[in-house]
Coordinates of C-alpha atoms in Angstrom, one line a residue:
Chain A
M14 CA 7.8 14.9 -18.9
E15 CA 7.1 12.4 -21.5
E16 CA 6.6 8.7 -20.1
D17 CA 9.5 6.6 -21.4
E18 CA 8.9 3.1 -22.6
F19 CA 12.5 2.6 -21.2
F20 CA 13.0 3.4 -17.8
G21 CA 16.8 4.0 -17.7
E22 CA 18.8 4.9 -14.7
K23 CA 18.8 8.9 -15.9
T24 CA 14.8 8.4 -15.6
F25 CA 15.3 6.8 -12.2
Q26 CA 17.5 9.6 -10.9
H27 CA 15.1 12.3 -12.1
F28 CA 12.2 10.5 -10.3
C29 CA 14.1 10.1 -7.2
A30 CA 15.1 13.9 -7.2
E31 CA 11.3 14.7 -7.5
F32 CA 10.5 12.3 -4.9
I33 CA 13.1 13.5 -2.4
K34 CA 12.2 17.0 -3.0
H35 CA 8.9 16.3 -1.6
S36 CA 10.2 14.2 1.1
Q37 CA 12.1 17.4 2.3
Q38 CA 8.9 19.6 2.5
I39 CA 7.3 17.1 4.5
N40 CA 10.3 15.9 6.6
D41 CA 9.8 12.5 5.5
G42 CA 13.5 11.4 5.9
W43 CA 14.4 10.4 2.5
E44 CA 18.1 11.1 1.1
W45 CA 20.0 10.7 -1.9
R46 CA 23.5 8.7 -1.3
T47 CA 26.2 8.1 -4.2
S48 CA 28.7 5.6 -4.3
K49 CA 32.2 6.6 -4.2
D50 CA 33.7 4.9 -7.1
C51 CA 30.8 5.1 -9.7
S52 CA 28.1 6.9 -10.6
E53 CA 25.5 4.9 -9.0
G54 CA 23.0 6.3 -6.7
Y55 CA 20.3 5.3 -4.6
M56 CA 17.5 6.9 -2.2
C57 CA 17.6 5.5 1.3
K58 CA 15.4 6.2 4.4
T59 CA 15.6 4.9 8.0
Q60 CA 12.7 4.7 10.4
F61 CA 12.4 3.5 14.0
Q62 CA 9.4 1.0 14.9
I63 CA 8.2 -0.2 18.1
K64 CA 8.1 -4.1 17.7
P65 CA 5.7 -5.6 20.3
G66 CA 6.9 -8.2 22.1
T67 CA 3.6 -9.7 23.5
L68 CA 0.3 -9.7 21.7
V69 CA -0.3 -5.8 21.8
S70 CA -1.5 -3.7 19.3
H71 CA 0.5 -0.9 17.3
P72 CA -1.2 2.2 17.4
G73 CA -3.6 2.3 14.4
T74 CA -3.9 -1.5 14.0
S75 CA -6.3 -3.7 16.1
A76 CA -6.0 -6.6 13.9
H77 CA -4.3 -8.7 16.8
V78 CA -6.7 -8.2 19.4
Q79 CA -9.8 -8.2 17.1
T80 CA -9.2 -11.8 16.1
C81 CA -10.3 -12.8 19.9
L82 CA -13.5 -11.2 19.8
P83 CA -17.0 -12.2 18.5
V84 CA -18.2 -10.4 15.7
E85 CA -21.1 -8.5 17.4
E86 CA -18.7 -7.1 20.3
A87 CA -16.2 -6.2 17.6
L88 CA -18.8 -3.8 16.0
E89 CA -19.4 -1.9 19.4
L90 CA -16.0 -1.3 20.4
P91 CA -14.4 2.1 19.5
P92 CA -10.9 1.8 17.7
D93 CA -9.2 3.8 20.7
D94 CA -9.3 0.9 23.0
F95 CA -7.0 -0.7 21.0
E96 CA -3.9 1.6 21.0
V97 CA -0.8 0.5 22.7
T98 CA -2.0 -0.7 26.2
E99 CA 1.4 -2.1 27.4
T100 CA 4.6 -1.0 26.1
T101 CA 6.9 -2.7 28.7
A102 CA 6.2 -6.2 28.0
G103 CA 9.2 -7.0 25.8
S104 CA 8.3 -4.4 23.2
Q105 CA 11.7 -3.2 21.4
V106 CA 12.8 -0.3 19.0
V107 CA 13.6 -1.8 15.7
K108 CA 15.6 0.4 13.1
Y109 CA 14.3 -0.2 9.5
E110 CA 16.2 0.8 6.5
Y111 CA 14.8 1.3 3.0
H112 CA 17.0 1.8 0.1
V113 CA 15.8 2.3 -3.5
L114 CA 18.1 1.3 -6.3
Y115 CA 18.1 1.1 -9.8
S116 CA 18.2 -2.5 -11.4
C117 CA 19.9 -2.7 -14.9
S118 CA 19.0 -6.0 -15.5
Y119 CA 15.4 -5.5 -15.0
Q120 CA 15.5 -1.6 -15.7
V121 CA 13.0 -1.0 -12.7
P122 CA 13.5 0.2 -9.3
V123 CA 14.2 -2.3 -6.6
L124 CA 13.5 -1.9 -3.0
Y125 CA 16.3 -3.2 -0.6
F126 CA 15.4 -3.5 3.2
R127 CA 16.9 -4.6 6.4
A128 CA 16.0 -4.3 10.0
S129 CA 17.9 -4.4 13.3
F130 CA 17.6 -4.1 17.0
L131 CA 19.3 -0.8 18.7
D132 CA 22.0 -2.9 19.8
G133 CA 22.7 -3.8 16.1
R134 CA 21.6 -7.2 15.9
P135 CA 19.8 -8.0 12.6
L136 CA 16.3 -9.3 12.4
A137 CA 15.7 -12.3 10.5
L138 CA 13.2 -12.5 7.8
K139 CA 10.7 -14.4 10.2
D140 CA 11.0 -11.3 12.7
I141 CA 10.5 -8.8 9.6
W142 CA 7.5 -11.0 8.7
E143 CA 5.5 -9.5 11.7
G144 CA 5.9 -6.1 10.1
I145 CA 4.4 -7.2 6.9
H146 CA 0.7 -6.1 6.5
E147 CA -1.9 -9.1 7.1
C148 CA -3.0 -8.8 3.7
Y149 CA 0.3 -9.6 2.0
K150 CA 1.1 -12.4 4.5
S151 CA -1.2 -15.2 2.9
R152 CA 0.3 -14.2 -0.4
L153 CA 4.1 -14.1 0.7
L154 CA 3.4 -17.2 2.7
Q155 CA 2.7 -19.0 -0.6
E156 CA 6.2 -18.1 -2.0
P157 CA 8.0 -16.2 0.2
W158 CA 11.5 -16.8 -1.3
D159 CA 10.5 -15.9 -4.8
T160 CA 9.3 -12.6 -3.6
I161 CA 11.7 -11.7 -0.8
T162 CA 15.2 -12.7 -1.1
Q163 CA 18.4 -11.6 0.8
Q164 CA 21.2 -10.3 -1.5
E165 CA 24.2 -8.1 -1.4
H166 CA 23.5 -4.6 -1.5
P167 CA 25.2 -3.6 -4.9
V168 CA 26.8 -0.4 -3.3
L169 CA 27.3 -1.4 0.4
G170 CA 28.3 -4.8 -0.1
Q171 CA 26.2 -5.9 3.1
P172 CA 23.2 -8.3 3.2
F173 CA 19.7 -6.8 2.7
F174 CA 16.3 -8.2 1.9
V175 CA 15.0 -7.5 -1.4
L176 CA 11.5 -7.4 -3.0
H177 CA 12.0 -9.1 -6.1
P178 CA 11.6 -6.7 -9.1
C179 CA 10.5 -9.3 -11.8
K180 CA 6.7 -8.4 -11.5
T181 CA 7.3 -4.7 -11.3
N182 CA 6.4 -4.2 -15.1
E183 CA 3.0 -6.2 -14.5
F184 CA 1.5 -3.6 -12.0
M185 CA 3.3 -0.4 -13.3
T186 CA 2.4 -0.9 -16.8
P187 CA -1.6 -0.3 -16.7
V188 CA -0.8 2.9 -14.5
L189 CA 1.8 4.2 -16.7
E190 CA -0.4 3.5 -20.0
N191 CA -3.4 5.0 -17.9
S192 CA -1.5 8.3 -17.4
R193 CA -0.6 8.6 -20.9
K194 CA -3.9 8.3 -22.1
I195 CA -5.0 11.1 -20.0
N196 CA -2.1 13.2 -20.7
R197 CA -0.7 13.2 -17.0
S198 CA 2.9 12.5 -16.3
V199 CA 3.5 10.1 -13.2
N200 CA 6.6 10.1 -10.9
Y201 CA 7.4 6.3 -11.4
I202 CA 9.2 6.1 -7.9
T203 CA 6.2 7.5 -6.1
S204 CA 3.8 5.4 -7.8
W205 CA 5.8 2.2 -7.5
L206 CA 7.0 2.8 -3.8
S207 CA 3.3 3.5 -2.9
V208 CA 2.6 -0.1 -4.0
V209 CA 5.3 -1.8 -2.8
G210 CA 6.4 -0.3 0.2
P211 CA 3.4 -1.4 2.6
V212 CA 4.4 -4.7 2.0
V213 CA 7.4 -4.4 3.8
G214 CA 6.2 -1.6 6.6
L215 CA 6.8 1.3 4.5
N216 CA 3.8 3.5 4.2
L217 CA 4.1 6.7 2.2
P218 CA 2.2 9.9 3.7
L219 CA -0.7 10.9 1.4
S220 CA 0.7 14.0 0.5
Y221 CA 2.8 12.4 -2.0
A222 CA 0.1 11.4 -3.9
R223 CA -0.4 14.9 -5.1
T224 CA 3.1 14.8 -6.4
A225 CA 2.5 11.4 -8.1
S226 CA 0.8 12.7 -11.0
Q227 CA 0.8 16.2 -12.6
D228 CA -1.3 17.3 -15.6
E229 CA 1.0 18.3 -18.4
Chain B
M16 CA -16.3 10.3 -19.7
A17 CA -20.1 9.4 -19.5
E18 CA -20.9 8.9 -15.4
E19 CA -23.8 6.7 -14.5
S20 CA -26.0 8.5 -12.5
E21 CA -27.4 5.6 -10.4
S22 CA -27.9 5.8 -7.1
A23 CA -24.9 4.9 -4.7
L24 CA -25.2 1.4 -3.4
Q25 CA -24.2 0.4 0.0
L26 CA -21.1 -1.5 0.4
P27 CA -21.9 -4.4 2.3
P28 CA -20.5 -4.8 5.9
S29 CA -16.9 -6.1 5.7
T30 CA -17.8 -8.9 8.0
A31 CA -20.3 -10.1 6.0
A32 CA -18.1 -9.9 2.8
E33 CA -16.3 -12.9 4.2
G34 CA -17.3 -16.7 4.3
E35 CA -17.4 -17.2 0.7
G36 CA -15.3 -17.3 -2.6
P37 CA -11.7 -18.0 -2.3
T38 CA -10.3 -18.9 1.1
E39 CA -7.8 -16.8 2.4
V40 CA -5.1 -17.9 5.0
S41 CA -6.0 -15.0 7.4
P42 CA -9.2 -15.6 9.3
E43 CA -12.4 -13.8 8.8
T44 CA -11.4 -10.8 10.9
G45 CA -8.4 -10.4 8.7
T46 CA -9.4 -6.8 7.7
P47 CA -7.8 -4.6 10.4
E48 CA -10.5 -1.7 10.9
P49 CA -13.2 -1.9 13.1
P50 CA -16.5 -1.9 11.2
S51 CA -18.4 1.1 12.5
S52 CA -22.1 0.2 13.5
A53 CA -23.4 2.3 10.6
A54 CA -22.1 -0.4 8.5
V55 CA -24.1 -3.3 9.7
S56 CA -27.6 -2.2 8.5
P57 CA -27.2 -1.5 5.1
G58 CA -30.4 0.9 4.1
T59 CA -31.1 2.5 7.4
E60 CA -29.2 5.7 7.4
E61 CA -28.2 6.9 10.7
P62 CA -28.8 10.6 11.1
A63 CA -26.1 11.2 13.7
G64 CA -23.8 13.6 12.2
D65 CA -21.0 14.0 10.1
T66 CA -19.0 11.1 11.5
K67 CA -21.5 8.5 10.5
K68 CA -22.1 9.9 7.0
K69 CA -21.3 7.5 4.2
I70 CA -18.7 8.6 1.5
D71 CA -19.7 8.4 -2.1
V72 CA -16.9 6.3 -3.8
L73 CA -16.8 6.1 -7.7
L74 CA -14.6 3.1 -8.7
K75 CA -13.1 3.1 -12.2
A76 CA -11.1 0.2 -13.7
V77 CA -7.8 0.6 -15.1
G78 CA -6.0 -1.5 -18.0
D79 CA -7.8 -4.7 -18.5
T80 CA -9.3 -5.1 -15.3
P81 CA -13.0 -5.9 -15.5
I82 CA -15.5 -2.9 -15.1
M83 CA -17.8 -3.5 -12.1
K84 CA -21.6 -3.1 -13.2
T85 CA -22.1 -0.9 -10.2
K86 CA -19.4 1.9 -9.8
K87 CA -20.9 4.3 -7.4
W88 CA -21.2 2.9 -3.7
A89 CA -21.8 4.4 -0.3
V90 CA -18.6 3.5 1.9
E91 CA -18.5 4.2 5.7
R92 CA -15.5 6.4 6.8
T93 CA -13.7 3.9 8.7
R94 CA -13.6 1.3 5.9
T95 CA -10.0 0.7 5.0
I96 CA -8.5 0.5 1.6
Q97 CA -7.8 -3.2 2.3
G98 CA -11.5 -3.7 3.1
L99 CA -12.4 -2.1 -0.1
I100 CA -9.8 -4.3 -2.0
D101 CA -11.1 -7.3 -0.5
F102 CA -14.6 -6.4 -1.4
I103 CA -14.0 -5.6 -5.2
K104 CA -11.8 -8.8 -5.4
K105 CA -14.9 -10.9 -4.3
F106 CA -17.2 -8.7 -6.7
L107 CA -15.1 -9.2 -9.6
K108 CA -14.6 -13.1 -8.5
L109 CA -10.8 -12.5 -8.7
V110 CA -8.7 -15.7 -8.1
A111 CA -6.5 -15.9 -5.0
S112 CA -3.3 -15.2 -7.1
E113 CA -4.8 -12.1 -8.7
Q114 CA -3.9 -8.9 -6.8
L115 CA -6.1 -5.9 -6.8
F116 CA -4.6 -2.4 -6.4
I117 CA -6.6 0.7 -5.5
Y118 CA -5.1 4.3 -6.6
V119 CA -5.8 7.8 -5.9
N120 CA -5.2 10.4 -8.5
Q121 CA -4.8 7.4 -10.6
S122 CA -1.1 7.0 -9.6
F123 CA -0.9 6.7 -6.0
A124 CA -1.8 3.3 -3.9
P125 CA -2.6 4.4 -0.2
S126 CA -1.6 1.9 2.2
P127 CA -3.7 -0.8 3.3
D128 CA -4.9 0.6 6.5
Q129 CA -5.8 4.1 5.2
E130 CA -9.3 5.0 5.8
V131 CA -11.8 6.1 3.0
G132 CA -12.9 9.2 5.2
T133 CA -9.3 10.4 5.3
L134 CA -8.9 9.9 1.6
Y135 CA -12.1 11.7 0.9
E136 CA -11.0 14.5 2.7
C137 CA -7.8 15.0 0.9
F138 CA -8.8 13.9 -2.4
G139 CA -12.7 14.1 -2.8
S140 CA -14.4 16.7 -4.9
D141 CA -17.8 17.1 -6.3
G142 CA -18.9 15.2 -3.2
K143 CA -17.3 12.0 -4.4
L144 CA -14.0 10.2 -4.0
V145 CA -12.9 8.8 -7.2
L146 CA -10.7 5.6 -6.9
H147 CA -9.0 3.6 -9.6
Y148 CA -8.5 0.1 -9.4
C149 CA -6.2 -2.5 -11.2
K150 CA -5.7 -6.1 -11.0
S151 CA -2.4 -7.8 -11.7
Q152 CA -0.8 -10.9 -10.9
A153 CA 2.3 -9.1 -9.3
W154 CA 3.0 -11.5 -6.6
G155 CA 1.3 -14.6 -8.0

């Protein structure tokens, strides 16, 4: 499939369909939803995460604990020591919802997300903040309201947090141009989501990378 | 595409890479991965089996991103994408407002916590892992 300069809604839907195909193969949980009254559609996924109540590590991240250790000791410590050691101290299950919609005004996909506790209480942005990867925090701290805003979901009409799409073209263009040069088609949605997802706690399994680009 | 056949340089340990250049808000242990002991002494290869063996990574620039003079690096398996990003940013002397992305298959950005060893297992070929990097002002 040729890369379009113009990323229209049809192209958006096509890439979402391809993305969901792979999601189904690996049980990654993405679904397509359409609005009842118009032809708009979007992708969505719900995932559950454990939000630690106290200073304990998530499985797989040892950042919090490591900040307390002198450098020499940190080198010797095997990572397994920093798996979740305490699950009882106020840790809670948080439900995250991620929605991928098409923005007509920016002509790019947009990531909407929200989080709530199991009893339905929504998380405030500052709580969601903790789920954001350390490497993005310093940047987002500088101008959080420029990059994450709260908006009404175009289809559901409920408040969601949105990762602002105005810079999407900046990081997508080099990837697309590069793929054109080497005659490979790129799934825009897969590429895009792999970049923006981790910013808000959404990590795509590596197997998507194989479907992200195909030789033509 | 002509490849440089220089010997792979050792990637400096992530802890040593901090402390200079643009100050980030996060403390020096901002990189979440625990550095393996093999990373501490560049130049001394530990013959302790495959788990300590480093990965040959070939870094290629995308778009207008500056090309690194040294493209081939020996990276310990446990180095994360984020660690690699931090290293390249300092190597290229990028300013704080510039963001750097790394891609496998020239199109997919692995999560920051993803380890080079895992990526090599999935996407490595000919004994090396090719990663493309691209700078942008995405969230500047």
